[in-house]
Amino acid sequence: MSVVVMTDSSCDLPLEYMEKNEVPFVSLTCHFMGKYYEDDFGKTLTYQKFYEEIRKGEMPTTSQVNVYDFTEIFKKYVSQGKSIIYIGMSSAISGTINSANMAKEMLQEEYKNADITIIDTKSACIGEGILVYNAIEMLKRGCSKEQIINWVEDNKLNINHWFVVGSLKHLKHGGRISATAATIGTLMRINPIIFIDNNGKLINVSNIRGRKKAIKYLIDRFKERIINPESQTVMISHGDCIEDAKYLEKVVKEEFNVKNTIINYVGPVIASHTGPDMLSLCFIGKGREL
């Protein structure tokens, strides 16, 4: 069987990469300015428009991928006799993986030989994107289904996600911090540092006063935890703060000699909860134990 590697829109890889490599994906949904938009890597709802409006106070919400959408895309490839590897967003953040598993069970009743592997990455955003990127590159090199699955499973808990959150308003809106904490934190120019743990949950590991110090914190964690930077593609995502993202890229290239970098916007799935000016640095490191 030939192999198809697919993902969901929360991986936040650049649209250019997704289209060039013809990566199939399912879209989470964003309810924004009174309309429902499929998250399609900025094609329908541009990143620029999204961030322009949330800076004005718009408060979007998101919905997981439903079982029907998974059934349709799985059936497309199963009916062609292809093996599917779906690399999906952390089940601790979204119910999308659960929808995928339900669709798989339903299809296997109709197609007894359906070969569908569903991987809960315990990751999100561009950290999930690292796993998808490497799986696609392995597929292009002719690696087998088993080799790709084993690599993703072996490495998923080595994906380090380090996020600086620029605004506390959206964390408050999502119920992750209290209104009082948000008010005090804003007055004190607090930048929460978010990490994804082994369970795939977003946790607040530190609160840094001042943007420059917060970005330095990301660089320090990179220095402590990076493994073989010269062979890695390190990924950076940003909530409409491209200059900060470019600065991070410059540091990791010049000081750590990383093989390659990819920069992209934080898509509406994560940005609905973190707001504008979120900055993330994601890489393969020494596990997630803090």
PDB file of C-alpha atoms in Angstrom:
ATOM      1  CA  MET A   1       0.000   0.000   0.000  1.00  0.00           C
ATOM      2  CA  SER A   2       1.112   3.549  -0.683  1.00  0.00           C
ATOM      3  CA  VAL A   3       1.142   5.859   2.336  1.00  0.00           C
ATOM      4  CA  VAL A   4      -0.609   9.180   2.923  1.00  0.00           C
ATOM      5  CA  VAL A   5       0.539  11.423   5.790  1.00  0.00           C
ATOM      6  CA  MET A   6      -2.165  13.870   6.811  1.00  0.00           C
ATOM      7  CA  THR A   7      -2.750  16.326   9.638  1.00  0.00           C
ATOM      8  CA  ASP A   8      -5.052  19.065  10.895  1.00  0.00           C
ATOM      9  CA  SER A   9      -4.924  22.819  10.558  1.00  0.00           C
ATOM     10  CA  SER A  10      -3.583  23.379  14.067  1.00  0.00           C
ATOM     11  CA  CYS A  11      -0.087  22.304  12.931  1.00  0.00           C
ATOM     12  CA  ASP A  12       0.447  25.885  11.671  1.00  0.00           C
ATOM     13  CA  LEU A  13       2.886  24.965   8.919  1.00  0.00           C
ATOM     14  CA  PRO A  14       3.160  27.530   6.120  1.00  0.00           C
ATOM     15  CA  LEU A  15       0.503  27.268   3.415  1.00  0.00           C
ATOM     16  CA  GLU A  16       3.264  27.198   0.790  1.00  0.00           C
ATOM     17  CA  TYR A  17       4.727  24.038   2.345  1.00  0.00           C
ATOM     18  CA  MET A  18       1.317  22.360   2.636  1.00  0.00           C
ATOM     19  CA  GLU A  19       0.465  23.080  -0.991  1.00  0.00           C
ATOM     20  CA  LYS A  20       3.883  22.261  -2.435  1.00  0.00           C
ATOM     21  CA  ASN A  21       3.862  18.862  -0.739  1.00  0.00           C
ATOM     22  CA  GLU A  22       0.123  18.280  -1.243  1.00  0.00           C
ATOM     23  CA  VAL A  23      -0.405  17.457   2.430  1.00  0.00           C
ATOM     24  CA  PRO A  24      -4.037  16.483   3.112  1.00  0.00           C
ATOM     25  CA  PHE A  25      -5.567  18.076   6.204  1.00  0.00           C
ATOM     26  CA  VAL A  26      -8.782  18.560   8.106  1.00  0.00           C
ATOM     27  CA  SER A  27      -9.799  22.010   9.292  1.00  0.00           C
ATOM     28  CA  LEU A  28     -10.812  23.106  12.727  1.00  0.00           C
ATOM     29  CA  THR A  29     -13.426  25.869  12.702  1.00  0.00           C
ATOM     30  CA  CYS A  30     -13.139  29.448  13.913  1.00  0.00           C
ATOM     31  CA  HIS A  31     -16.238  31.507  14.806  1.00  0.00           C
ATOM     32  CA  PHE A  32     -15.141  35.039  14.050  1.00  0.00           C
ATOM     33  CA  MET A  33     -17.046  38.289  13.581  1.00  0.00           C
ATOM     34  CA  GLY A  34     -20.357  36.463  13.390  1.00  0.00           C
ATOM     35  CA  LYS A  35     -19.245  33.919  10.786  1.00  0.00           C
ATOM     36  CA  TYR A  36     -17.803  30.418  10.790  1.00  0.00           C
ATOM     37  CA  TYR A  37     -14.495  29.981   8.986  1.00  0.00           C
ATOM     38  CA  GLU A  38     -12.610  26.804   8.252  1.00  0.00           C
ATOM     39  CA  ASP A  39      -9.019  27.194   9.385  1.00  0.00           C
ATOM     40  CA  ASP A  40      -7.229  26.629   6.070  1.00  0.00           C
ATOM     41  CA  PHE A  41      -3.788  28.110   6.751  1.00  0.00           C
ATOM     42  CA  GLY A  42      -4.817  31.686   6.041  1.00  0.00           C
ATOM     43  CA  LYS A  43      -6.467  31.255   2.635  1.00  0.00           C
ATOM     44  CA  THR A  44     -10.072  32.110   3.507  1.00  0.00           C
ATOM     45  CA  LEU A  45      -9.519  34.141   6.655  1.00  0.00           C
ATOM     46  CA  THR A  46      -6.159  35.819   6.237  1.00  0.00           C
ATOM     47  CA  TYR A  47      -3.839  36.030   9.205  1.00  0.00           C
ATOM     48  CA  GLN A  48      -3.605  39.783   8.719  1.00  0.00           C
ATOM     49  CA  LYS A  49      -7.380  40.255   8.941  1.00  0.00           C
ATOM     50  CA  PHE A  50      -7.642  37.904  11.915  1.00  0.00           C
ATOM     51  CA  TYR A  51      -5.024  39.716  13.972  1.00  0.00           C
ATOM     52  CA  GLU A  52      -6.233  43.154  12.936  1.00  0.00           C
ATOM     53  CA  GLU A  53      -9.653  42.401  14.370  1.00  0.00           C
ATOM     54  CA  ILE A  54      -8.582  40.673  17.566  1.00  0.00           C
ATOM     55  CA  ARG A  55      -6.358  43.647  18.323  1.00  0.00           C
ATOM     56  CA  LYS A  56      -9.551  45.717  18.108  1.00  0.00           C
ATOM     57  CA  GLY A  57     -11.224  43.456  20.665  1.00  0.00           C
ATOM     58  CA  GLU A  58     -12.832  40.660  18.638  1.00  0.00           C
ATOM     59  CA  MET A  59     -13.013  37.423  20.688  1.00  0.00           C
ATOM     60  CA  PRO A  60     -13.091  34.362  18.399  1.00  0.00           C
ATOM     61  CA  THR A  61     -13.928  30.809  19.419  1.00  0.00           C
ATOM     62  CA  THR A  62     -12.945  27.500  17.845  1.00  0.00           C
ATOM     63  CA  SER A  63     -14.520  24.091  17.239  1.00  0.00           C
ATOM     64  CA  GLN A  64     -12.919  20.676  16.784  1.00  0.00           C
ATOM     65  CA  VAL A  65     -13.087  18.666  13.573  1.00  0.00           C
ATOM     66  CA  ASN A  66     -16.243  16.549  13.493  1.00  0.00           C
ATOM     67  CA  VAL A  67     -16.562  12.833  12.771  1.00  0.00           C
ATOM     68  CA  TYR A  68     -18.182  13.384   9.377  1.00  0.00           C
ATOM     69  CA  ASP A  69     -15.239  15.412   8.038  1.00  0.00           C
ATOM     70  CA  PHE A  70     -12.796  12.726   9.139  1.00  0.00           C
ATOM     71  CA  THR A  71     -14.943   9.986   7.626  1.00  0.00           C
ATOM     72  CA  GLU A  72     -15.016  11.736   4.272  1.00  0.00           C
ATOM     73  CA  ILE A  73     -11.271  12.348   4.007  1.00  0.00           C
ATOM     74  CA  PHE A  74     -10.371   8.900   5.366  1.00  0.00           C
ATOM     75  CA  LYS A  75     -12.759   7.236   2.912  1.00  0.00           C
ATOM     76  CA  LYS A  76     -11.160   9.106   0.012  1.00  0.00           C
ATOM     77  CA  TYR A  77      -7.817   7.389   0.606  1.00  0.00           C
ATOM     78  CA  VAL A  78      -9.025   4.077   2.021  1.00  0.00           C
ATOM     79  CA  SER A  79     -11.158   3.522  -1.086  1.00  0.00           C
ATOM     80  CA  GLN A  80      -7.959   3.925  -3.139  1.00  0.00           C
ATOM     81  CA  GLY A  81      -6.248   1.229  -1.078  1.00  0.00           C
ATOM     82  CA  LYS A  82      -3.879   3.672   0.638  1.00  0.00           C
ATOM     83  CA  SER A  83      -2.547   3.553   4.183  1.00  0.00           C
ATOM     84  CA  ILE A  84      -3.236   6.656   6.247  1.00  0.00           C
ATOM     85  CA  ILE A  85      -1.088   8.177   8.988  1.00  0.00           C
ATOM     86  CA  TYR A  86      -2.973  10.995  10.694  1.00  0.00           C
ATOM     87  CA  ILE A  87      -0.763  13.178  12.904  1.00  0.00           C
ATOM     88  CA  GLY A  88      -3.089  15.187  15.104  1.00  0.00           C
ATOM     89  CA  MET A  89      -3.399  17.900  17.717  1.00  0.00           C
ATOM     90  CA  SER A  90      -3.050  17.001  21.392  1.00  0.00           C
ATOM     91  CA  SER A  91      -6.123  15.297  22.834  1.00  0.00           C
ATOM     92  CA  ALA A  92      -5.638  17.356  26.013  1.00  0.00           C
ATOM     93  CA  ILE A  93      -6.393  20.539  24.064  1.00  0.00           C
ATOM     94  CA  SER A  94      -8.998  19.439  21.529  1.00  0.00           C
ATOM     95  CA  GLY A  95     -11.445  16.594  20.946  1.00  0.00           C
ATOM     96  CA  THR A  96     -10.297  16.329  17.331  1.00  0.00           C
ATOM     97  CA  ILE A  97      -8.325  13.108  17.958  1.00  0.00           C
ATOM     98  CA  ASN A  98     -11.453  11.547  19.463  1.00  0.00           C
ATOM     99  CA  SER A  99     -13.394  12.404  16.301  1.00  0.00           C
ATOM    100  CA  ALA A 100     -10.656  10.785  14.208  1.00  0.00           C
ATOM    101  CA  ASN A 101     -10.813   7.570  16.240  1.00  0.00           C
ATOM    102  CA  MET A 102     -14.602   7.413  15.922  1.00  0.00           C
ATOM    103  CA  ALA A 103     -14.364   7.899  12.156  1.00  0.00           C
ATOM    104  CA  LYS A 104     -11.731   5.166  11.936  1.00  0.00           C
ATOM    105  CA  GLU A 105     -13.948   2.679  13.792  1.00  0.00           C
ATOM    106  CA  MET A 106     -16.912   3.467  11.552  1.00  0.00           C
ATOM    107  CA  LEU A 107     -14.887   3.080   8.350  1.00  0.00           C
ATOM    108  CA  GLN A 108     -13.344  -0.212   9.433  1.00  0.00           C
ATOM    109  CA  GLU A 109     -16.832  -1.680   9.586  1.00  0.00           C
ATOM    110  CA  GLU A 110     -17.294  -0.838   5.904  1.00  0.00           C
ATOM    111  CA  TYR A 111     -13.711  -1.384   4.742  1.00  0.00           C
ATOM    112  CA  LYS A 112     -12.340  -4.398   6.595  1.00  0.00           C
ATOM    113  CA  ASN A 113      -8.796  -3.801   5.347  1.00  0.00           C
ATOM    114  CA  ALA A 114      -8.741  -0.079   6.098  1.00  0.00           C
ATOM    115  CA  ASP A 115      -5.253   0.806   7.333  1.00  0.00           C
ATOM    116  CA  ILE A 116      -5.503   3.985   9.423  1.00  0.00           C
ATOM    117  CA  THR A 117      -2.989   5.001  12.081  1.00  0.00           C
ATOM    118  CA  ILE A 118      -3.962   7.889  14.344  1.00  0.00           C
ATOM    119  CA  ILE A 119      -1.209   9.566  16.355  1.00  0.00           C
ATOM    120  CA  ASP A 120      -2.040  11.823  19.278  1.00  0.00           C
ATOM    121  CA  THR A 121       1.033  14.041  19.171  1.00  0.00           C
ATOM    122  CA  LYS A 122       0.508  15.574  22.635  1.00  0.00           C
ATOM    123  CA  SER A 123       1.587  18.686  20.764  1.00  0.00           C
ATOM    124  CA  ALA A 124       0.037  21.740  19.149  1.00  0.00           C
ATOM    125  CA  CYS A 125       0.786  24.687  16.925  1.00  0.00           C
ATOM    126  CA  ILE A 126       4.175  24.631  15.213  1.00  0.00           C
ATOM    127  CA  GLY A 127       5.358  21.892  17.625  1.00  0.00           C
ATOM    128  CA  GLU A 128       2.853  19.571  15.993  1.00  0.00           C
ATOM    129  CA  GLY A 129       4.125  21.012  12.738  1.00  0.00           C
ATOM    130  CA  ILE A 130       7.640  19.705  13.450  1.00  0.00           C
ATOM    131  CA  LEU A 131       6.311  16.150  13.615  1.00  0.00           C
ATOM    132  CA  VAL A 132       4.269  16.580  10.439  1.00  0.00           C
ATOM    133  CA  TYR A 133       7.196  18.176   8.611  1.00  0.00           C
ATOM    134  CA  ASN A 134       9.591  15.374   9.492  1.00  0.00           C
ATOM    135  CA  ALA A 135       7.030  12.698   8.608  1.00  0.00           C
ATOM    136  CA  ILE A 136       6.477  14.280   5.189  1.00  0.00           C
ATOM    137  CA  GLU A 137      10.220  14.565   4.589  1.00  0.00           C
ATOM    138  CA  MET A 138      10.637  10.885   5.541  1.00  0.00           C
ATOM    139  CA  LEU A 139       7.858   9.928   3.136  1.00  0.00           C
ATOM    140  CA  LYS A 140       9.581  11.872   0.353  1.00  0.00           C
ATOM    141  CA  ARG A 141      12.792   9.955   1.066  1.00  0.00           C
ATOM    142  CA  GLY A 142      10.971   6.653   0.627  1.00  0.00           C
ATOM    143  CA  CYS A 143      10.686   5.626   4.291  1.00  0.00           C
ATOM    144  CA  SER A 144       8.115   2.966   5.114  1.00  0.00           C
ATOM    145  CA  LYS A 145       4.889   3.458   7.011  1.00  0.00           C
ATOM    146  CA  GLU A 146       6.365   1.696  10.043  1.00  0.00           C
ATOM    147  CA  GLN A 147       9.503   3.851   9.994  1.00  0.00           C
ATOM    148  CA  ILE A 148       7.452   7.062   9.912  1.00  0.00           C
ATOM    149  CA  ILE A 149       5.068   5.952  12.660  1.00  0.00           C
ATOM    150  CA  ASN A 150       7.921   4.786  14.876  1.00  0.00           C
ATOM    151  CA  TRP A 151       9.846   8.035  14.415  1.00  0.00           C
ATOM    152  CA  VAL A 152       6.833  10.188  15.323  1.00  0.00           C
ATOM    153  CA  GLU A 153       5.950   8.058  18.352  1.00  0.00           C
ATOM    154  CA  ASP A 154       9.561   7.976  19.528  1.00  0.00           C
ATOM    155  CA  ASN A 155      10.016  11.740  19.196  1.00  0.00           C
ATOM    156  CA  LYS A 156       6.674  13.321  20.024  1.00  0.00           C
ATOM    157  CA  LEU A 157       7.474  13.798  23.716  1.00  0.00           C
ATOM    158  CA  ASN A 158      10.812  15.333  22.797  1.00  0.00           C
ATOM    159  CA  ILE A 159       9.100  18.242  21.075  1.00  0.00           C
ATOM    160  CA  ASN A 160       9.717  21.313  23.225  1.00  0.00           C
ATOM    161  CA  HIS A 161       7.094  24.060  23.007  1.00  0.00           C
ATOM    162  CA  TRP A 162       8.055  27.368  24.594  1.00  0.00           C
ATOM    163  CA  PHE A 163       5.491  30.171  24.228  1.00  0.00           C
ATOM    164  CA  VAL A 164       5.575  33.809  25.324  1.00  0.00           C
ATOM    165  CA  VAL A 165       2.035  35.125  25.620  1.00  0.00           C
ATOM    166  CA  GLY A 166       1.799  38.813  24.806  1.00  0.00           C
ATOM    167  CA  SER A 167      -1.722  39.575  26.032  1.00  0.00           C
ATOM    168  CA  LEU A 168      -3.469  38.308  29.147  1.00  0.00           C
ATOM    169  CA  LYS A 169      -6.948  39.210  27.876  1.00  0.00           C
ATOM    170  CA  HIS A 170      -7.452  36.030  25.880  1.00  0.00           C
ATOM    171  CA  LEU A 171      -6.138  33.797  28.658  1.00  0.00           C
ATOM    172  CA  LYS A 172      -8.705  35.434  30.926  1.00  0.00           C
ATOM    173  CA  HIS A 173     -11.449  34.972  28.328  1.00  0.00           C
ATOM    174  CA  GLY A 174     -10.596  31.268  28.041  1.00  0.00           C
ATOM    175  CA  GLY A 175     -10.780  30.859  31.813  1.00  0.00           C
ATOM    176  CA  ARG A 176      -7.079  30.061  32.212  1.00  0.00           C
ATOM    177  CA  ILE A 177      -6.440  33.008  34.544  1.00  0.00           C
ATOM    178  CA  SER A 178      -8.729  35.147  36.719  1.00  0.00           C
ATOM    179  CA  ALA A 179      -9.822  38.671  35.855  1.00  0.00           C
ATOM    180  CA  THR A 180      -7.838  39.969  38.826  1.00  0.00           C
ATOM    181  CA  ALA A 181      -4.672  38.170  37.745  1.00  0.00           C
ATOM    182  CA  ALA A 182      -5.108  39.487  34.208  1.00  0.00           C
ATOM    183  CA  THR A 183      -5.511  43.075  35.412  1.00  0.00           C
ATOM    184  CA  ILE A 184      -2.514  42.949  37.737  1.00  0.00           C
ATOM    185  CA  GLY A 185      -0.398  41.131  35.177  1.00  0.00           C
ATOM    186  CA  THR A 186      -1.193  43.685  32.488  1.00  0.00           C
ATOM    187  CA  LEU A 187      -0.274  46.596  34.757  1.00  0.00           C
ATOM    188  CA  MET A 188       3.012  44.916  35.678  1.00  0.00           C
ATOM    189  CA  ARG A 189       3.803  44.017  32.046  1.00  0.00           C
ATOM    190  CA  ILE A 190       3.846  40.312  32.884  1.00  0.00           C
ATOM    191  CA  ASN A 191       4.528  37.890  30.022  1.00  0.00           C
ATOM    192  CA  PRO A 192       3.399  34.346  30.884  1.00  0.00           C
ATOM    193  CA  ILE A 193       5.623  31.535  29.612  1.00  0.00           C
ATOM    194  CA  ILE A 194       3.608  28.531  28.434  1.00  0.00           C
ATOM    195  CA  PHE A 195       4.967  25.007  27.975  1.00  0.00           C
ATOM    196  CA  ILE A 196       3.278  21.802  26.794  1.00  0.00           C
ATOM    197  CA  ASP A 197       3.796  18.893  29.173  1.00  0.00           C
ATOM    198  CA  ASN A 198       3.899  15.127  28.605  1.00  0.00           C
ATOM    199  CA  ASN A 199       0.111  14.962  28.763  1.00  0.00           C
ATOM    200  CA  GLY A 200      -0.168  17.510  26.000  1.00  0.00           C
ATOM    201  CA  LYS A 201      -1.558  20.202  28.302  1.00  0.00           C
ATOM    202  CA  LEU A 202      -0.691  23.888  28.241  1.00  0.00           C
ATOM    203  CA  ILE A 203       0.912  24.867  31.535  1.00  0.00           C
ATOM    204  CA  ASN A 204       2.138  28.208  32.831  1.00  0.00           C
ATOM    205  CA  VAL A 205       5.739  27.600  33.905  1.00  0.00           C
ATOM    206  CA  SER A 206       6.857  31.158  34.585  1.00  0.00           C
ATOM    207  CA  ASN A 207       5.816  34.819  34.490  1.00  0.00           C
ATOM    208  CA  ILE A 208       8.432  37.223  33.185  1.00  0.00           C
ATOM    209  CA  ARG A 209       8.256  40.966  33.548  1.00  0.00           C
ATOM    210  CA  GLY A 210       9.113  42.639  30.263  1.00  0.00           C
ATOM    211  CA  ARG A 211       9.078  41.399  26.678  1.00  0.00           C
ATOM    212  CA  LYS A 212      12.854  41.348  26.134  1.00  0.00           C
ATOM    213  CA  LYS A 213      13.419  39.266  29.247  1.00  0.00           C
ATOM    214  CA  ALA A 214      10.655  36.877  28.184  1.00  0.00           C
ATOM    215  CA  ILE A 215      12.240  36.325  24.776  1.00  0.00           C
ATOM    216  CA  LYS A 216      15.621  35.796  26.442  1.00  0.00           C
ATOM    217  CA  TYR A 217      13.938  33.133  28.592  1.00  0.00           C
ATOM    218  CA  LEU A 218      12.980  31.245  25.408  1.00  0.00           C
ATOM    219  CA  ILE A 219      16.553  31.447  24.129  1.00  0.00           C
ATOM    220  CA  ASP A 220      17.937  30.214  27.448  1.00  0.00           C
ATOM    221  CA  ARG A 221      15.594  27.210  27.419  1.00  0.00           C
ATOM    222  CA  PHE A 222      16.642  26.493  23.837  1.00  0.00           C
ATOM    223  CA  LYS A 223      20.296  26.519  24.854  1.00  0.00           C
ATOM    224  CA  GLU A 224      19.619  24.163  27.762  1.00  0.00           C
ATOM    225  CA  ARG A 225      17.465  21.659  25.937  1.00  0.00           C
ATOM    226  CA  ILE A 226      18.279  21.577  22.200  1.00  0.00           C
ATOM    227  CA  ILE A 227      19.656  18.331  20.761  1.00  0.00           C
ATOM    228  CA  ASN A 228      21.843  18.316  17.623  1.00  0.00           C
ATOM    229  CA  PRO A 229      20.825  21.776  16.350  1.00  0.00           C
ATOM    230  CA  GLU A 230      22.984  21.373  13.252  1.00  0.00           C
ATOM    231  CA  SER A 231      20.648  18.640  11.986  1.00  0.00           C
ATOM    232  CA  GLN A 232      17.338  20.216  12.988  1.00  0.00           C
ATOM    233  CA  THR A 233      14.675  22.350  11.386  1.00  0.00           C
ATOM    234  CA  VAL A 234      13.630  24.631  14.239  1.00  0.00           C
ATOM    235  CA  MET A 235      10.214  26.256  14.020  1.00  0.00           C
ATOM    236  CA  ILE A 236       9.035  29.654  15.199  1.00  0.00           C
ATOM    237  CA  SER A 237       5.468  30.918  15.176  1.00  0.00           C
ATOM    238  CA  HIS A 238       4.176  34.354  16.007  1.00  0.00           C
ATOM    239  CA  GLY A 239       0.935  36.160  16.714  1.00  0.00           C
ATOM    240  CA  ASP A 240       1.534  39.011  14.302  1.00  0.00           C
ATOM    241  CA  CYS A 241       4.921  40.014  15.726  1.00  0.00           C
ATOM    242  CA  ILE A 242       7.208  39.123  12.840  1.00  0.00           C
ATOM    243  CA  GLU A 243      10.156  41.216  14.038  1.00  0.00           C
ATOM    244  CA  ASP A 244      10.367  39.226  17.275  1.00  0.00           C
ATOM    245  CA  ALA A 245      10.172  35.999  15.256  1.00  0.00           C
ATOM    246  CA  LYS A 246      12.993  37.152  12.963  1.00  0.00           C
ATOM    247  CA  TYR A 247      15.101  38.087  15.965  1.00  0.00           C
ATOM    248  CA  LEU A 248      14.646  34.582  17.412  1.00  0.00           C
ATOM    249  CA  GLU A 249      15.548  33.096  14.039  1.00  0.00           C
ATOM    250  CA  LYS A 250      18.721  35.213  13.868  1.00  0.00           C
ATOM    251  CA  VAL A 251      19.832  34.066  17.323  1.00  0.00           C
ATOM    252  CA  VAL A 252      19.264  30.346  16.784  1.00  0.00           C
ATOM    253  CA  LYS A 253      21.008  30.468  13.411  1.00  0.00           C
ATOM    254  CA  GLU A 254      24.006  32.521  14.446  1.00  0.00           C
ATOM    255  CA  GLU A 255      24.565  31.212  17.973  1.00  0.00           C
ATOM    256  CA  PHE A 256      23.481  27.588  17.615  1.00  0.00           C
ATOM    257  CA  ASN A 257      24.095  26.824  13.948  1.00  0.00           C
ATOM    258  CA  VAL A 258      20.712  25.189  13.362  1.00  0.00           C
ATOM    259  CA  LYS A 259      20.256  23.454  10.041  1.00  0.00           C
ATOM    260  CA  ASN A 260      17.093  25.278   9.040  1.00  0.00           C
ATOM    261  CA  THR A 261      14.252  27.389  10.397  1.00  0.00           C
ATOM    262  CA  ILE A 262      10.602  27.849   9.480  1.00  0.00           C
ATOM    263  CA  ILE A 263       8.582  30.881  10.579  1.00  0.00           C
ATOM    264  CA  ASN A 264       4.799  31.148  10.342  1.00  0.00           C
ATOM    265  CA  TYR A 265       1.849  32.834  11.987  1.00  0.00           C
ATOM    266  CA  VAL A 266       0.078  31.243  14.919  1.00  0.00           C
ATOM    267  CA  GLY A 267      -3.210  30.210  13.361  1.00  0.00           C
ATOM    268  CA  PRO A 268      -6.655  31.050  14.750  1.00  0.00           C
ATOM    269  CA  VAL A 269      -6.984  27.737  16.624  1.00  0.00           C
ATOM    270  CA  ILE A 270      -4.300  28.564  19.192  1.00  0.00           C
ATOM    271  CA  ALA A 271      -4.425  32.352  18.785  1.00  0.00           C
ATOM    272  CA  SER A 272      -8.064  32.422  19.875  1.00  0.00           C
ATOM    273  CA  HIS A 273      -6.782  31.426  23.320  1.00  0.00           C
ATOM    274  CA  THR A 274      -3.452  33.261  23.406  1.00  0.00           C
ATOM    275  CA  GLY A 275      -4.192  36.460  21.508  1.00  0.00           C
ATOM    276  CA  PRO A 276      -1.819  38.663  19.503  1.00  0.00           C
ATOM    277  CA  ASP A 277       1.934  38.917  20.109  1.00  0.00           C
ATOM    278  CA  MET A 278       2.307  35.304  21.157  1.00  0.00           C
ATOM    279  CA  LEU A 279       5.773  34.035  20.210  1.00  0.00           C
ATOM    280  CA  SER A 280       6.780  30.379  20.188  1.00  0.00           C
ATOM    281  CA  LEU A 281      10.033  28.508  19.766  1.00  0.00           C
ATOM    282  CA  CYS A 282       9.653  24.784  19.081  1.00  0.00           C
ATOM    283  CA  PHE A 283      12.343  22.155  18.587  1.00  0.00           C
ATOM    284  CA  ILE A 284      13.395  18.596  19.360  1.00  0.00           C
ATOM    285  CA  GLY A 285      15.014  18.610  22.787  1.00  0.00           C
ATOM    286  CA  LYS A 286      15.702  16.648  25.944  1.00  0.00           C
ATOM    287  CA  GLY A 287      12.131  15.630  26.617  1.00  0.00           C
ATOM    288  CA  ARG A 288       9.533  17.631  28.513  1.00  0.00           C
ATOM    289  CA  GLU A 289      10.475  17.045  32.107  1.00  0.00           C
ATOM    290  CA  LEU A 290      10.926  20.412  33.811  1.00  0.00           C
TER     291      LEU A 290
END
